[in-house]
Structure formats: structure tokens, C-alpha cells
C-alpha positions as a printed NumPy array, in Angstrom:
array([[ 21.013,  39.659,  -6.836],
       [ 23.33 ,  39.968, -10.015],
       [ 21.935,  42.041, -13.053],
       [ 18.856,  44.205, -11.931],
       [ 18.309,  46.897, -14.522],
       [ 20.559,  50.069, -13.449],
       [ 21.425,  48.95 ,  -9.862],
       [ 25.261,  49.186,  -8.827],
       [ 27.23 ,  46.088,  -8.225],
       [ 30.904,  44.956,  -6.942],
       [ 32.474,  41.929,  -7.826],
       [ 35.892,  40.724,  -6.116],
       [ 37.75 ,  37.617,  -7.729],
       [ 40.849,  35.991,  -7.227],
       [ 42.527,  33.985, -10.153],
       [ 43.223,  30.206,  -9.513],
       [ 44.593,  27.584, -11.513],
       [ 43.289,  24.476, -13.643],
       [ 41.728,  21.392, -10.981],
       [ 44.215,  19.072, -10.166],
       [ 42.143,  15.583,  -9.619],
       [ 42.877,  12.908,  -7.249],
       [ 46.646,  12.294,  -6.151],
       [ 47.522,  15.048,  -8.563],
       [ 51.096,  16.774,  -7.965],
       [ 49.954,  18.308,  -4.482],
       [ 50.403,  16.165,  -1.066],
       [ 47.048,  14.498,  -0.414],
       [ 46.307,  14.056,   3.491],
       [ 44.155,  11.466,   4.883],
       [ 41.257,  12.72 ,   2.999],
       [ 41.726,  12.82 ,  -0.796],
       [ 40.739,  16.197,  -2.532],
       [ 40.376,  18.298,  -5.625],
       [ 42.552,  21.558,  -5.889],
       [ 42.497,  24.405,  -8.423],
       [ 45.482,  27.121,  -7.056],
       [ 47.633,  30.022,  -8.366],
       [ 50.939,  29.157,  -6.049],
       [ 52.545,  32.664,  -7.099],
       [ 49.084,  34.38 ,  -5.738],
       [ 49.366,  31.954,  -2.707],
       [ 45.746,  30.993,  -3.223],
       [ 43.998,  27.663,  -3.983],
       [ 40.377,  26.171,  -3.599],
       [ 39.983,  22.547,  -2.433],
       [ 37.067,  20.385,  -2.653],
       [ 36.86 ,  17.523,  -0.285],
       [ 34.437,  15.059,   1.318],
       [ 34.398,  14.924,   5.043],
       [ 35.375,  12.039,   7.551],
       [ 34.39 ,  13.71 ,  11.12 ],
       [ 37.967,  12.472,  12.503],
       [ 40.009,  14.251,  14.77 ],
       [ 43.14 ,  15.248,  12.988],
       [ 41.924,  14.406,   9.756],
       [ 43.991,  16.048,   6.831],
       [ 43.729,  17.388,   3.465],
       [ 46.337,  18.727,   0.892],
       [ 45.94 ,  23.   ,   0.172],
       [ 48.446,  22.844,  -2.863],
       [ 50.297,  25.977,  -1.79 ],
       [ 53.95 ,  26.434,  -1.501],
       [ 54.03 ,  27.855,   2.331],
       [ 51.255,  27.382,   4.888],
       [ 47.92 ,  29.462,   4.487],
       [ 47.635,  32.304,   6.831],
       [ 44.183,  32.368,   6.3  ],
       [ 41.584,  29.236,   5.606],
       [ 37.707,  29.515,   4.456],
       [ 35.457,  26.318,   4.704],
       [ 32.19 ,  25.939,   3.85 ],
       [ 29.812,  22.732,   4.186],
       [ 28.067,  22.755,   0.902],
       [ 25.815,  20.277,   1.727],
       [ 24.261,  22.054,   5.168],
       [ 23.115,  25.892,   6.315],
       [ 25.58 ,  27.047,   8.549],
       [ 28.82 ,  29.54 ,   8.75 ],
       [ 31.565,  30.318,   6.638],
       [ 34.48 ,  28.922,   8.784],
       [ 37.625,  30.982,   8.82 ],
       [ 40.635,  29.902,  10.916],
       [ 43.998,  32.559,  10.939],
       [ 47.461,  32.063,  11.484],
       [ 47.176,  35.167,  13.789],
       [ 45.003,  33.24 ,  16.02 ],
       [ 47.215,  30.187,  16.043],
       [ 44.155,  28.224,  14.608],
       [ 43.135,  27.535,  18.227],
       [ 40.164,  30.134,  17.752],
       [ 37.508,  30.635,  14.704],
       [ 35.753,  33.411,  13.408],
       [ 32.524,  32.887,  11.375],
       [ 32.054,  35.025,   8.214],
       [ 28.704,  35.296,   7.932],
       [ 27.971,  36.556,  11.579],
       [ 28.712,  39.387,  13.842],
       [ 30.022,  36.33 ,  16.48 ],
       [ 33.233,  37.717,  18.454],
       [ 35.976,  35.082,  18.255],
       [ 35.358,  31.41 ,  19.268],
       [ 37.803,  29.267,  21.178],
       [ 36.898,  25.42 ,  20.17 ],
       [ 38.686,  22.441,  19.437],
       [ 36.552,  20.908,  17.055],
       [ 37.185,  23.295,  13.619],
       [ 41.04 ,  22.902,  13.223],
       [ 42.022,  20.435,  16.041],
       [ 44.382,  23.285,  17.512],
       [ 46.531,  22.487,  14.951],
       [ 48.183,  25.539,  12.57 ],
       [ 48.274,  24.344,   8.863],
       [ 51.747,  23.128,   7.537],
       [ 53.297,  23.951,   4.147],
       [ 51.46 ,  20.795,   2.723],
       [ 48.412,  20.186,   4.58 ],
       [ 45.354,  21.478,   6.525],
       [ 44.156,  19.924,   9.505],
       [ 40.746,  19.329,  10.591],
       [ 38.607,  18.64 ,  14.007],
       [ 34.956,  17.11 ,  14.078],
       [ 32.545,  20.206,  13.442],
       [ 30.041,  19.756,  10.902],
       [ 30.952,  22.942,   9.647],
       [ 34.216,  21.975,   8.299],
       [ 34.266,  18.107,   8.58 ],
       [ 31.086,  16.41 ,   9.144],
       [ 31.159,  12.665,   7.548],
       [ 30.055,  12.364,   3.975],
       [ 29.21 ,  15.995,   3.481],
       [ 30.899,  17.802,   0.838],
       [ 33.134,  20.722,   1.38 ],
       [ 34.487,  23.891,  -0.599],
       [ 37.872,  25.436,   1.02 ],
       [ 39.677,  28.931,   0.262],
       [ 43.283,  29.107,   1.719],
       [ 45.369,  31.943,   1.547],
       [ 49.132,  33.13 ,   2.386],
       [ 50.476,  36.579,   2.459],
       [ 52.365,  37.408,  -0.741],
       [ 54.911,  40.228,  -0.651],
       [ 53.136,  43.2  ,  -2.583],
       [ 49.926,  41.365,  -3.113],
       [ 48.36 ,  40.292,  -0.458],
       [ 48.356,  40.134,   3.752],
       [ 46.487,  38.639,   6.481],
       [ 47.136,  40.006,  10.017],
       [ 45.843,  41.573,  13.454],
       [ 46.506,  44.974,  14.914],
       [ 45.242,  46.905,  18.022],
       [ 42.611,  49.967,  17.865],
       [ 43.47 ,  52.908,  19.669],
       [ 40.121,  54.673,  19.813],
       [ 41.29 ,  58.074,  17.612],
       [ 40.126,  59.292,  14.462],
       [ 44.264,  59.904,  14.297],
       [ 44.597,  55.962,  14.264],
       [ 47.082,  53.517,  14.021],
       [ 48.571,  52.771,  10.699],
       [ 48.909,  49.252,   9.359],
       [ 51.618,  48.008,   7.131],
       [ 50.99 ,  46.197,   4.208],
       [ 53.78 ,  46.639,   1.961],
       [ 51.469,  48.23 ,  -1.15 ],
       [ 48.532,  50.583,  -1.484],
       [ 45.137,  48.438,  -0.876],
       [ 42.535,  47.649,  -3.357],
       [ 40.338,  45.581,  -0.624],
       [ 40.337,  45.168,   2.619],
       [ 38.037,  43.186,   5.206],
       [ 38.216,  44.029,   8.901],
       [ 36.651,  42.077,  12.255],
       [ 36.85 ,  42.395,  15.856],
       [ 37.658,  39.806,  17.682],
       [ 36.457,  40.892,  21.174],
       [ 33.081,  42.801,  20.047],
       [ 29.849,  40.924,  18.151],
       [ 30.873,  43.767,  15.177],
       [ 30.497,  42.945,  11.408],
       [ 33.245,  42.174,   9.29 ],
       [ 33.84 ,  45.509,   7.215],
       [ 33.972,  45.319,   3.894],
       [ 35.942,  48.091,   1.748],
       [ 37.393,  48.782,  -1.328],
       [ 38.584,  51.434,  -3.597],
       [ 36.521,  50.385,  -6.683],
       [ 33.496,  51.919,  -4.886],
       [ 35.432,  54.71 ,  -2.867],
       [ 38.081,  56.127,  -5.275],
       [ 39.621,  58.526,  -2.672],
       [ 39.984,  58.924,   0.666],
       [ 38.976,  58.236,   3.536],
       [ 37.18 ,  54.955,   2.163],
       [ 34.411,  54.64 ,   4.097],
       [ 31.379,  53.064,   2.195],
       [ 31.271,  49.57 ,   3.095],
       [ 29.342,  46.305,   3.113],
       [ 28.638,  43.78 ,   5.784],
       [ 29.17 ,  39.821,   5.257],
       [ 26.528,  38.68 ,   7.523],
       [ 23.08 ,  39.982,   6.256],
       [ 21.652,  41.713,   2.751],
       [ 21.891,  45.386,   3.665],
       [ 22.59 ,  47.886,   1.115],
       [ 25.931,  49.677,   1.372],
       [ 26.407,  52.649,   3.888],
       [ 29.004,  55.343,   4.595],
       [ 30.279,  56.356,   8.076],
       [ 33.2  ,  58.727,   7.18 ],
       [ 33.256,  59.999,  10.803],
       [ 33.278,  56.981,  12.955],
       [ 34.33 ,  53.959,  10.304],
       [ 36.507,  55.079,   7.707],
       [ 40.208,  54.157,   6.782],
       [ 43.09 ,  55.975,   4.076],
       [ 44.243,  53.418,   1.736],
       [ 48.128,  54.536,   1.665],
       [ 50.909,  53.729,  -0.583],
       [ 52.188,  50.949,   1.599],
       [ 49.039,  50.416,   4.087],
       [ 46.06 ,  51.704,   5.812],
       [ 44.851,  53.827,   8.518],
       [ 42.161,  54.126,  10.475],
       [ 40.281,  57.614,  10.667],
       [ 37.52 ,  56.461,  12.926],
       [ 37.199,  55.402,  16.237],
       [ 34.021,  53.162,  16.162],
       [ 33.867,  49.538,  17.357],
       [ 33.291,  48.138,  14.456],
       [ 37.251,  48.965,  13.377],
       [ 39.173,  50.775,  15.814],
       [ 37.988,  50.578,  19.308],
       [ 40.906,  51.535,  21.836],
       [ 42.788,  48.538,  23.147],
       [ 40.798,  46.113,  21.182],
       [ 42.166,  43.505,  18.484],
       [ 41.004,  43.161,  15.06 ],
       [ 42.156,  41.081,  11.856],
       [ 42.389,  41.694,   8.495],
       [ 42.861,  40.734,   5.191],
       [ 44.049,  42.956,   2.169],
       [ 44.592,  42.801,  -1.415],
       [ 47.177,  45.2  ,  -3.428],
       [ 45.543,  47.767,  -6.167],
       [ 48.085,  47.072,  -8.397],
       [ 50.324,  44.08 ,  -8.145],
       [ 52.66 ,  44.99 , -10.641],
       [ 55.199,  41.396,  -9.265],
       [ 52.188,  39.228, -10.142],
       [ 50.366,  41.406, -13.519],
       [ 49.289,  38.929, -15.889],
       [ 50.158,  41.614, -18.814],
       [ 53.655,  42.556, -19.715],
       [ 54.441,  46.318, -20.409],
       [ 56.198,  47.107, -23.398],
       [ 58.33 ,  50.51 , -23.528]])
């Protein structure tokens, strides 16, 4: 899985910060949590223990409300549950399935995160009593990340989706079809069209379908170059998450001229 001889691998990584234990210097909700965060990058990792109470809250440690929240029950098998601002946290998508969007109160209690807290329902995937959970929370940062929704047009001359940066890594999922989460990046496809994809719901090797599942990574967004239901069916809605190729605004290194 990680280091077989002469086998190619890809890794996507987000840098957070040191863990803040107990009450810490971020807002705690009704559930105490431990938070590791990178406020400038709009990303935090939060661990908490569920209490099966509708309306329970925990702190996410960021400077504004998360637009994407991914939660996994560490003590049980089951899905990686995601909530999205573009879905108003009244619906959910499961990262490791092809399921279309679900409409259930039990994940997020039909409540979008605030600038300090994430609200839970009673679903075992996000808040089973006594189980340990891990949460990854993101919000868009200009020039670095964007989380949104678009409507497909079913054309190889597809829509352009503005991000404000050249993408390095994009994931796309249909809301209306039982299609996979399409994972594309410019590390494996260094030139357009980007069409070598991986899937989140199985252990299949990467595949490529440049005539049907392809996008161009542009200087300020990405453009659909296929008409497949996975990414660009006419009239269908899709969610996406995108991260920048060279996010100079938040780079760790400082140039010397």
C-alpha cells in the first residue's frame, strides 16, 4: 500500500499546527475536543468523543465557518461523512461510496457550522455515544483553496469553474448520480487535459479517460473537457474541492532577490 518496489504512489498533504488540548485557546462547544489547526490555510484537525445528542457542538478552531467538514468514526466501520456549505449542511455525501446526495437531519442537525462551532446530529457516523471521531474542517482561502458547486452542460467544451488560482488538486462528485468521487491532480498529469483519475470508494488502480473524463487546469480555475456523468452531465449539479498549485500568499519559504 505504501512502499512496494518500483510502484508509483501519490500523496496529498495539509499542514496543520500543534495540538491544543482541553479548553485551549479556541471555543469549545458542548463536546470537549483537541484541535490541530492552520488558521491562515483554513484547515483544522479535531478529535472528539461522541455523545449521541442532537445539537451537540464542538470547536473547529478556525477563523471563520468551515465550508467542508469530513468526519470519520475511529471506533467503527462506516463512511467518511461530509457536510458542505453549498448543501447548507442539510444534506450529506459519503466520501468512500458512490452514493448520491442524502437528505438526513441526523448528521448535522440541519445546522451549518458557525465561526467557532460545528453542530452534530445523532448519527453513529458522526456522534455515536462514547466513540472517538476525527474531523477535518476546511474553508476557502483566497489564492489557496476553494469549495463549491457547479452545473454540468454535457459538452466537451464544458463550463469554466472559477477558483482564483491554478489548481494542483481537484476532487469532483455528482449530487444526482451514483458516480464516484473523481480525484485529479497535476502531479500525475503534468499537462492538459488532466484525465488520470483515482477513486475514493475502492482500491482500483488509476485510470484515464481523456475523451470523457477530463478537465483543463487553467491559471484561475478549471474547465470541463468531457461529457461523462462523473463530472459533466448536462443539467446535473456537482460539488468540488480544489487546492492551488503555487499558493504564493501562504508559502512557507520567503524569496530572496
